[in-house]
Coordinates of C-alpha atoms and ligand atoms in Angstrom, one line a residue:
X23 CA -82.6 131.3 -57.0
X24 CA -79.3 129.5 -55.7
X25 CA -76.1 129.0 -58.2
X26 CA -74.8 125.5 -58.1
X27 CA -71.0 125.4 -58.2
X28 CA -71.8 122.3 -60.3
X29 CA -75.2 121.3 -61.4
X30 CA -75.4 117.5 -61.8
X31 CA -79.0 117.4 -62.1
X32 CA -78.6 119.5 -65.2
X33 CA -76.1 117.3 -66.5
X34 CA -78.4 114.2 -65.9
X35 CA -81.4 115.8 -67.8
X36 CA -79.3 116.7 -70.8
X37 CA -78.8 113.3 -71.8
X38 CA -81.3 111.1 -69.2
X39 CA -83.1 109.4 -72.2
X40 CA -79.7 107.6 -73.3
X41 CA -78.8 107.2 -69.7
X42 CA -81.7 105.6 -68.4
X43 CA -81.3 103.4 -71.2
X44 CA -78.0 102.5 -70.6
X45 CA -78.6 101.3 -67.2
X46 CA -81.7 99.4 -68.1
X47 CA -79.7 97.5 -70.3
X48 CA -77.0 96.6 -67.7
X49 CA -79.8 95.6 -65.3
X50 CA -81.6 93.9 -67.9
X51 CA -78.5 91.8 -68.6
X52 CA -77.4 91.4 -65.1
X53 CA -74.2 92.0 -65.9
X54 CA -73.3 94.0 -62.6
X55 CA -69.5 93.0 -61.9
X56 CA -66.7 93.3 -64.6
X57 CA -67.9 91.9 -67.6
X58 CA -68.7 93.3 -71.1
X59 CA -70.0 96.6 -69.8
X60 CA -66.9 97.6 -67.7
X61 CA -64.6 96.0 -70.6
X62 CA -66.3 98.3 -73.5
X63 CA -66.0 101.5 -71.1
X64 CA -62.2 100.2 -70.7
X65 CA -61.3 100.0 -74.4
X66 CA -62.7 103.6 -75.1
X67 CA -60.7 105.2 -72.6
X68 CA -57.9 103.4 -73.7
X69 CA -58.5 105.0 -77.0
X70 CA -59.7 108.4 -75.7
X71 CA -56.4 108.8 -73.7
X72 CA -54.3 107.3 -76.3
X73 CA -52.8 104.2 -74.2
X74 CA -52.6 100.5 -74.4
X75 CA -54.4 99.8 -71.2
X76 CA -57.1 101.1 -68.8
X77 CA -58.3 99.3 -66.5
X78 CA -61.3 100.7 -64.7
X79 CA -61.7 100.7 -60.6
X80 CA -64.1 101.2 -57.9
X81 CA -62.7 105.1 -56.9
X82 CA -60.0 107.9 -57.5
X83 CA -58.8 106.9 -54.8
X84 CA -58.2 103.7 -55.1
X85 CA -56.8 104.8 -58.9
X86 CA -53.9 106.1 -57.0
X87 CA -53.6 103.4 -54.5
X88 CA -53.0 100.9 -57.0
X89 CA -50.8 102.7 -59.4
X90 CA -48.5 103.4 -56.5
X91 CA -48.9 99.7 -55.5
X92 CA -48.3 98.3 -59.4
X93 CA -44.8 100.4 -59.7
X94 CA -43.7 97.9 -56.3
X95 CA -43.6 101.2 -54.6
X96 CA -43.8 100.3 -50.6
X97 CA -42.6 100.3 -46.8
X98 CA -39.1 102.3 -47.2
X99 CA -39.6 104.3 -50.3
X100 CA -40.8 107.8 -50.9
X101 CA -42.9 109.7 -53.6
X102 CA -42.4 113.1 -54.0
X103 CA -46.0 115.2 -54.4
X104 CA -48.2 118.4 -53.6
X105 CA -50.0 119.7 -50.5
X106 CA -52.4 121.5 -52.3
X107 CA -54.6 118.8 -53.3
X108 CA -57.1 115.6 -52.4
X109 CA -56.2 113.9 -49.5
X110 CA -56.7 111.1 -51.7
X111 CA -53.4 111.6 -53.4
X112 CA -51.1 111.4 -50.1
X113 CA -53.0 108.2 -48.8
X114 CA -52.4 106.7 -51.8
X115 CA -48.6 106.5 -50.6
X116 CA -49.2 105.7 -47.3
X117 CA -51.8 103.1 -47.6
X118 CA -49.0 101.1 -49.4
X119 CA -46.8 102.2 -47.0
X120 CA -44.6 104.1 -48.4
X121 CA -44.5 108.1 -47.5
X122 CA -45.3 111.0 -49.3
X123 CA -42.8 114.2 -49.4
X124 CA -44.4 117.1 -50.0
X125 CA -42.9 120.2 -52.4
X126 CA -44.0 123.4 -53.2
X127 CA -46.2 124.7 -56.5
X128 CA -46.2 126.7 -59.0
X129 CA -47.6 130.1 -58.1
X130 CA -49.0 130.9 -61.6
X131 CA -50.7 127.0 -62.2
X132 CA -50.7 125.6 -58.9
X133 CA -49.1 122.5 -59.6
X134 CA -46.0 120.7 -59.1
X135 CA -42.9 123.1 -59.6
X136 CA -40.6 120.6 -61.2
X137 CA -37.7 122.8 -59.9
X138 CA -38.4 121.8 -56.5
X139 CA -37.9 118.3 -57.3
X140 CA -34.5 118.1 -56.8
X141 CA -33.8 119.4 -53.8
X142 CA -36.2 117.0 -52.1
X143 CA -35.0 113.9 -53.1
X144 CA -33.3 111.0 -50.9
X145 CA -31.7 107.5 -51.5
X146 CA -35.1 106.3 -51.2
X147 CA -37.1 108.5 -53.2
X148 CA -39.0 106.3 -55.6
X149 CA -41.8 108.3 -57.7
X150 CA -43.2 111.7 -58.5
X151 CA -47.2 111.9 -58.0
X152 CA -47.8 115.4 -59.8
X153 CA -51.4 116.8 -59.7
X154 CA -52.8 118.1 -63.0
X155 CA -54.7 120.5 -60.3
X156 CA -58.0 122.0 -61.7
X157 CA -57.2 120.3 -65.0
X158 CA -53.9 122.5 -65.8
X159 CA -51.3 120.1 -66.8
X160 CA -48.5 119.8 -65.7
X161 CA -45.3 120.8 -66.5
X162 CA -44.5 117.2 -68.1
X163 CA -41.3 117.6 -70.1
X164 CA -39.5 118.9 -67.2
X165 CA -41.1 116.7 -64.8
X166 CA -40.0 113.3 -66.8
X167 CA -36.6 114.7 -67.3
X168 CA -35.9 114.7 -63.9
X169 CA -37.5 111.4 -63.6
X170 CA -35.3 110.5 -66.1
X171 CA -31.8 111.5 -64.9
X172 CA -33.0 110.5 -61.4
X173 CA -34.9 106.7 -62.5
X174 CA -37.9 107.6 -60.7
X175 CA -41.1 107.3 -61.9
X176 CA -43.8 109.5 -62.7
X177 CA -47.7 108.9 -61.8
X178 CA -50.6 111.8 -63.3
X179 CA -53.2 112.3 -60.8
X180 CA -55.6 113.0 -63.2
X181 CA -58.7 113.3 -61.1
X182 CA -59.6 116.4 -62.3
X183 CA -57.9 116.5 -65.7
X184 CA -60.1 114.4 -68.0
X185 CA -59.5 115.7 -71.4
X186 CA -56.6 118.1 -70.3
X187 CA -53.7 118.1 -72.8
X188 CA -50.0 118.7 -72.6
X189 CA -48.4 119.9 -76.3
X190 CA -51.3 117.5 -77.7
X191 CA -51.1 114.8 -75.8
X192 CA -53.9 113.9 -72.9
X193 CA -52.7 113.9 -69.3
X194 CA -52.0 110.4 -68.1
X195 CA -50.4 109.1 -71.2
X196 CA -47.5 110.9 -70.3
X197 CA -45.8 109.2 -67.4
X198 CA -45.9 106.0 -65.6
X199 CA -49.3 105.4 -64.8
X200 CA -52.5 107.8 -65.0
X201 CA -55.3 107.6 -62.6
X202 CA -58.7 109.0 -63.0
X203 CA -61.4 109.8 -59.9
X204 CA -65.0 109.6 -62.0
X205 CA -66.3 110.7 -58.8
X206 CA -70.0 112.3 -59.8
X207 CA -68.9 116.0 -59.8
X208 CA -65.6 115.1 -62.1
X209 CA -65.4 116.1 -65.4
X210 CA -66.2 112.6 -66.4
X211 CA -68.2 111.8 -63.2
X212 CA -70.3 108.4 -62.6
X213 CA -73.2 108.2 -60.5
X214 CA -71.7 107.1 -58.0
X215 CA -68.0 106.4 -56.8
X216 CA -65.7 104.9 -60.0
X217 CA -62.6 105.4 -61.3
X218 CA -59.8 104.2 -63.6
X219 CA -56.1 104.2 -64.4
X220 CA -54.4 103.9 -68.0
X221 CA -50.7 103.1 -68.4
X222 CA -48.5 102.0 -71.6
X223 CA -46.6 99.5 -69.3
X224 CA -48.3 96.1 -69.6
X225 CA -46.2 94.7 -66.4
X226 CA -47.5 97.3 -64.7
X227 CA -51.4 97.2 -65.9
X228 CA -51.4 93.6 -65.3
X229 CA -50.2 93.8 -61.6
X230 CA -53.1 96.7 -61.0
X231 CA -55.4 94.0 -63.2
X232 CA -54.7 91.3 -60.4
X233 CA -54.3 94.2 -57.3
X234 CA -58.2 95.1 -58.4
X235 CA -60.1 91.5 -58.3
X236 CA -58.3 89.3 -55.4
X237 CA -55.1 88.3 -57.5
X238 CA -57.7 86.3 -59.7
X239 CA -56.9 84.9 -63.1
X240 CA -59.8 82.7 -63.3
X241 CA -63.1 82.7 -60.8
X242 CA -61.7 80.5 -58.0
X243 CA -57.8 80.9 -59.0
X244 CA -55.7 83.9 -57.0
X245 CA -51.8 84.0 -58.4
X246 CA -51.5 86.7 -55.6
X247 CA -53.6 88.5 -52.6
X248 CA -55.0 91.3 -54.0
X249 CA -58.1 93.1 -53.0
X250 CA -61.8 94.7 -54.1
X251 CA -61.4 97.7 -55.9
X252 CA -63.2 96.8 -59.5
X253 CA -65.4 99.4 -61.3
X254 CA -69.3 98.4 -61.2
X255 CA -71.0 98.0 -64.5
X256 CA -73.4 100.0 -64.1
X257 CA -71.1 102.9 -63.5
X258 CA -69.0 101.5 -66.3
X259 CA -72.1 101.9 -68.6
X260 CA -73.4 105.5 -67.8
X261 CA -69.3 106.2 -68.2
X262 CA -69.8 105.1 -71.8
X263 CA -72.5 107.0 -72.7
X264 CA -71.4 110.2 -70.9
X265 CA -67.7 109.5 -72.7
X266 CA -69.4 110.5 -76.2
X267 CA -70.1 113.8 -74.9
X268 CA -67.4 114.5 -72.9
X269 CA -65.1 116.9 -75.8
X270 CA -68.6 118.8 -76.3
X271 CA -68.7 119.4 -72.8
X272 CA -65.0 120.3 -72.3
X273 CA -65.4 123.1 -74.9
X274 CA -68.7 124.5 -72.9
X275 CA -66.4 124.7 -70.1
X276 CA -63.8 126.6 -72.1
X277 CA -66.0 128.5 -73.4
X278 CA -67.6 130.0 -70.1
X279 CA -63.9 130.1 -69.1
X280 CA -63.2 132.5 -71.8
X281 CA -66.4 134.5 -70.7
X282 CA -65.3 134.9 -67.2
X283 CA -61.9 135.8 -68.5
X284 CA -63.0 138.6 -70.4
X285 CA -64.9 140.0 -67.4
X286 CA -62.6 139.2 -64.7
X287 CA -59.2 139.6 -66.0
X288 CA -57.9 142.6 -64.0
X289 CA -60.3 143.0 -61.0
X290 CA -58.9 139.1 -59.9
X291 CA -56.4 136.7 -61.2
X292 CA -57.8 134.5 -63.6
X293 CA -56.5 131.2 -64.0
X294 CA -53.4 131.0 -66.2
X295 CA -53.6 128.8 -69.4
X296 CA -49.3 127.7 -70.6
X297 CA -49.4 127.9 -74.4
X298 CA -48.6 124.3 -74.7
X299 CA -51.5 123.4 -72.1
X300 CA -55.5 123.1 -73.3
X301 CA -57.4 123.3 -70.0
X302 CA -60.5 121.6 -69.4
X303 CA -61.6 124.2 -66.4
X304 CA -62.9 121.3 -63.6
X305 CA -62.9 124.3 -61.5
X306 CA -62.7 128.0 -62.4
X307 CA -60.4 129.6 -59.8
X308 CA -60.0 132.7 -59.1
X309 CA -57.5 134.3 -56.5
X310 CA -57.6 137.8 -54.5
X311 CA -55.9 138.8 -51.5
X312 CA -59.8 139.6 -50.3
X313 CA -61.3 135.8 -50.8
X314 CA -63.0 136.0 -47.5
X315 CA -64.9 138.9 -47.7
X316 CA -65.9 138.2 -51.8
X317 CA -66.8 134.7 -50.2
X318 CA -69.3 135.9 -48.2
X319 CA -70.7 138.7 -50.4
X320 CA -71.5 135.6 -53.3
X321 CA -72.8 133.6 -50.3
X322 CA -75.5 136.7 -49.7
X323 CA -75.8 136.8 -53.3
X324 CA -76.7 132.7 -53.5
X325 CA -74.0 132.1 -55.6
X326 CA -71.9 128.4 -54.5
X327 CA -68.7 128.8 -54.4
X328 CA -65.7 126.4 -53.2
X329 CA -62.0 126.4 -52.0
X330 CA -60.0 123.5 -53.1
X331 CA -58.1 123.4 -51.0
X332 CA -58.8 125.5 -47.8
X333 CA -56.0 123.5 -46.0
X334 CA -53.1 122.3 -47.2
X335 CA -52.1 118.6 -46.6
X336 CA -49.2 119.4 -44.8
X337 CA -50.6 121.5 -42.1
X338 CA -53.8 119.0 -41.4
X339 CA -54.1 116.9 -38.3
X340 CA -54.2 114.0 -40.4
X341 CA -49.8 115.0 -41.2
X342 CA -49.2 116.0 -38.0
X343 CA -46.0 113.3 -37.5
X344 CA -44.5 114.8 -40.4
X345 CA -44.0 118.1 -38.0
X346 CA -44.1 120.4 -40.9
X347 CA -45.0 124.1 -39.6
X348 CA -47.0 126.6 -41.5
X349 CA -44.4 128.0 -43.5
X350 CA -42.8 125.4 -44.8
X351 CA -44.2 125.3 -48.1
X352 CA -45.5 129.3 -48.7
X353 CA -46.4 129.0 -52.5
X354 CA -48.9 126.4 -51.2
X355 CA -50.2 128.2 -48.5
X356 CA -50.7 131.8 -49.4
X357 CA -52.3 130.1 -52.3
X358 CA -54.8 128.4 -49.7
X359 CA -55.9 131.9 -48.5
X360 CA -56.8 133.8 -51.7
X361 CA -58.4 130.9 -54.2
X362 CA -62.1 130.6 -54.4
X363 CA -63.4 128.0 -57.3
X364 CA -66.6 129.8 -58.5
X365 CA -69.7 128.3 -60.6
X366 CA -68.8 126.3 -64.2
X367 CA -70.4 123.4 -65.1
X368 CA -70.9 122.6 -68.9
X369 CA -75.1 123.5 -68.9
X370 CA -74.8 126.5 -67.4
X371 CA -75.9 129.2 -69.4
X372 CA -74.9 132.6 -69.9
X373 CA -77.5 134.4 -67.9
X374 CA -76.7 132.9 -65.0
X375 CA -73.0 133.5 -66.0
X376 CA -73.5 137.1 -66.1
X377 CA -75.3 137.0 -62.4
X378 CA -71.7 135.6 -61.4
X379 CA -69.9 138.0 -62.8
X380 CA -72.0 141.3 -61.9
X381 CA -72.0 139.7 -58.5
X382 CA -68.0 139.7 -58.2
X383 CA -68.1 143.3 -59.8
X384 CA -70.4 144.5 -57.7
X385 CA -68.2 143.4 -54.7
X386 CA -65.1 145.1 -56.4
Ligands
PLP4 C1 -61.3 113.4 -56.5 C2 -59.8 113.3 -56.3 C3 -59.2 112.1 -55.9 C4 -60.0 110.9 -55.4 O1 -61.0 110.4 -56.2 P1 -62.3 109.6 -55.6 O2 -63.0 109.1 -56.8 O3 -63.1 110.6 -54.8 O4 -61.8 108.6 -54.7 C5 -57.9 112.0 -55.9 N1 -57.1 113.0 -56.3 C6 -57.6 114.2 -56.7 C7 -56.7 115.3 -57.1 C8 -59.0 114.4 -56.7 O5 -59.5 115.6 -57.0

């Protein structure tokens, strides 16, 4: 029988009876855009990440998109981010015309290496979009004292970080703006495309409030042009329900982390953990100088695996004008050639754990 990387359809039975319920209640109501649902989902992820505002959207990516937009970044400026990650991230910069400069990880937690920032800023740098990459956080405290002494500000792509904390404190809460993909397969995944972003700036949260629903303050009055990119209800009701179980199923994920850890440590790198980081594990990565090979042998063995990401940003067609050669940022791309994201999804049991792991030992 095949290993899922991520079993959804697990995930769905473990709670369908509340689910199903959820959504019959939102269609019962026809409350399908904004409304009570998408406001009750709003206020407890307010509370969960431990801000004043969340407002929730249709995508990730459009998470992003608008938090860039609500800081008045635009045509001129740049933000400073990561090539290892989501396209998603380095639209969000152009699409408001702005352009995104890429820097070079951390080799140990794949994200942002704050000690790159400097050297990459101009007159016109504006932001920093870090990636909380996997779930790791961040280095924070260094990244916002840059910020600091530099006046840019700081945005959390939190896509895959729901839950993650920095010294206590859950990603997103941290900088500028936080924004949050509940893209199915996401730690807190809808069932369907949805997202949201939380900020303690209330200029900011009521721009991206207006940026989201056409500019609207009432039904037929629009202060500014602004656009479709609002959270459906429905979505916004199965996030509720799946929000109560979301710190149960972070600690199955660390738990299976700690598993593989144990049995792993030593034949592959293992993801690193900072002491002031807890990490929620979205994906389990693993590195070795012989991904390829181990690739296929889990491929013979049925066993899903992933490479997030196989290529960097920088060096896809998509960057191309920015003329940046293989090379340019080597942290990033050796990384891209020995990471392999292997199965862990909070139902998966430790039977099928153990296949896993005999399966990479056997290859070793
Ligand atoms: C998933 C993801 C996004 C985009 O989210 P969508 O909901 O798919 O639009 C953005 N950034 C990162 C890092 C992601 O993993």
């Amino acid at each position: 029988m095949k290993i899922k990387l991520v079993d959804l359809s697990a995930n769905y039975h473990s709670i369908k009876d509340e689910i199903d319920m959820a959504m019959a209640e939102v269609i019962e109501n026809t409350a399908f855009v904004m409304g009570p649902y998408v406001e009750e989902f709003e206020s407890k992820w307010a509370t969960y990440c431990g801000v004043e505002n969340a407002i929730g959207v249709a995508s990730g990516t459009d998470a992003v998109r608008l938090a860039v937009n609500g800081l008045g970044i635009g045509p001129g400026d740049e933000v400073i981010t990561v090539s290892n990650t989501f396209i998603a991230t380095a639209e969000a910069v152009s699409a408001n015309g702005a352009t995104p400069v890429f820097v070079d990880v951390d080799r140990d937690t794949f994200c942002l290496d704050a000690a790159r920032i400097e050297s990459a800023l101009t007159k016109w740098t504006k932001a920093v979009l870090c990636v909380h990459l996997y779930g790791h956080p961040c280095d924070m405290d260094e990244i916002m004292r840059i910020a600091s002494v530099n006046n840019l500000f700081v945005i959390e792509d939190c896509a895959q970080s729901h839950g993650a904390l920095y010294k206590g404190r859950q990603t997103g809460s941290i900088g500028d703006v936080g924004c949050f993909s509940m893209f199915p397969a996401k730690i807190l995944g809808a069932f369907g495309d949805a997202g949201a972003i939380v900020t303690n700036r209330n200029d900011v949260a009521d721009r991206i409030r207006l940026q989201r629903n056409h500019g609207r303050t009432s039904k037929y009055n629009s202060i500014v042009e602004g656009g479709n990119a609002r959270l459906d209800a429905l979505q916004a009701g199965i996030l509720a329900v799946k929000l109560k179980h979301l710190d149960k199923w972070i600690s199955s994920r660390r738990a299976l982390a700690a598993r593989y850890h144990e049995n792993l440590a030593g034949v592959v790198e293992t993801p690193i953990e900072r002491q002031w980081a807890t990490h929620p594990y979205y994906m389990y990565v693993i590195r070795t100088p012989k991904r390829d090979t181990l690739l296929t042998h889990l491929q013979s063995r049925h066993i899903e695996c992933g490479i997030h990401y196989p290529i960097p940003l920088h060096l896809q067609q998509a960057y191309s004008r920015m003329n940046l050669r293989s090379g340019s940022l080597p942290v990033t791309e050796q990384a891209a050639n020995e990471i392999l994201s292997i199965p862990l999804f909070p139902e998966m049991n430790i039977e099928t754990q153990d296949k896993v792991i005999a399966s990479i030992l056997e290859f070793f």
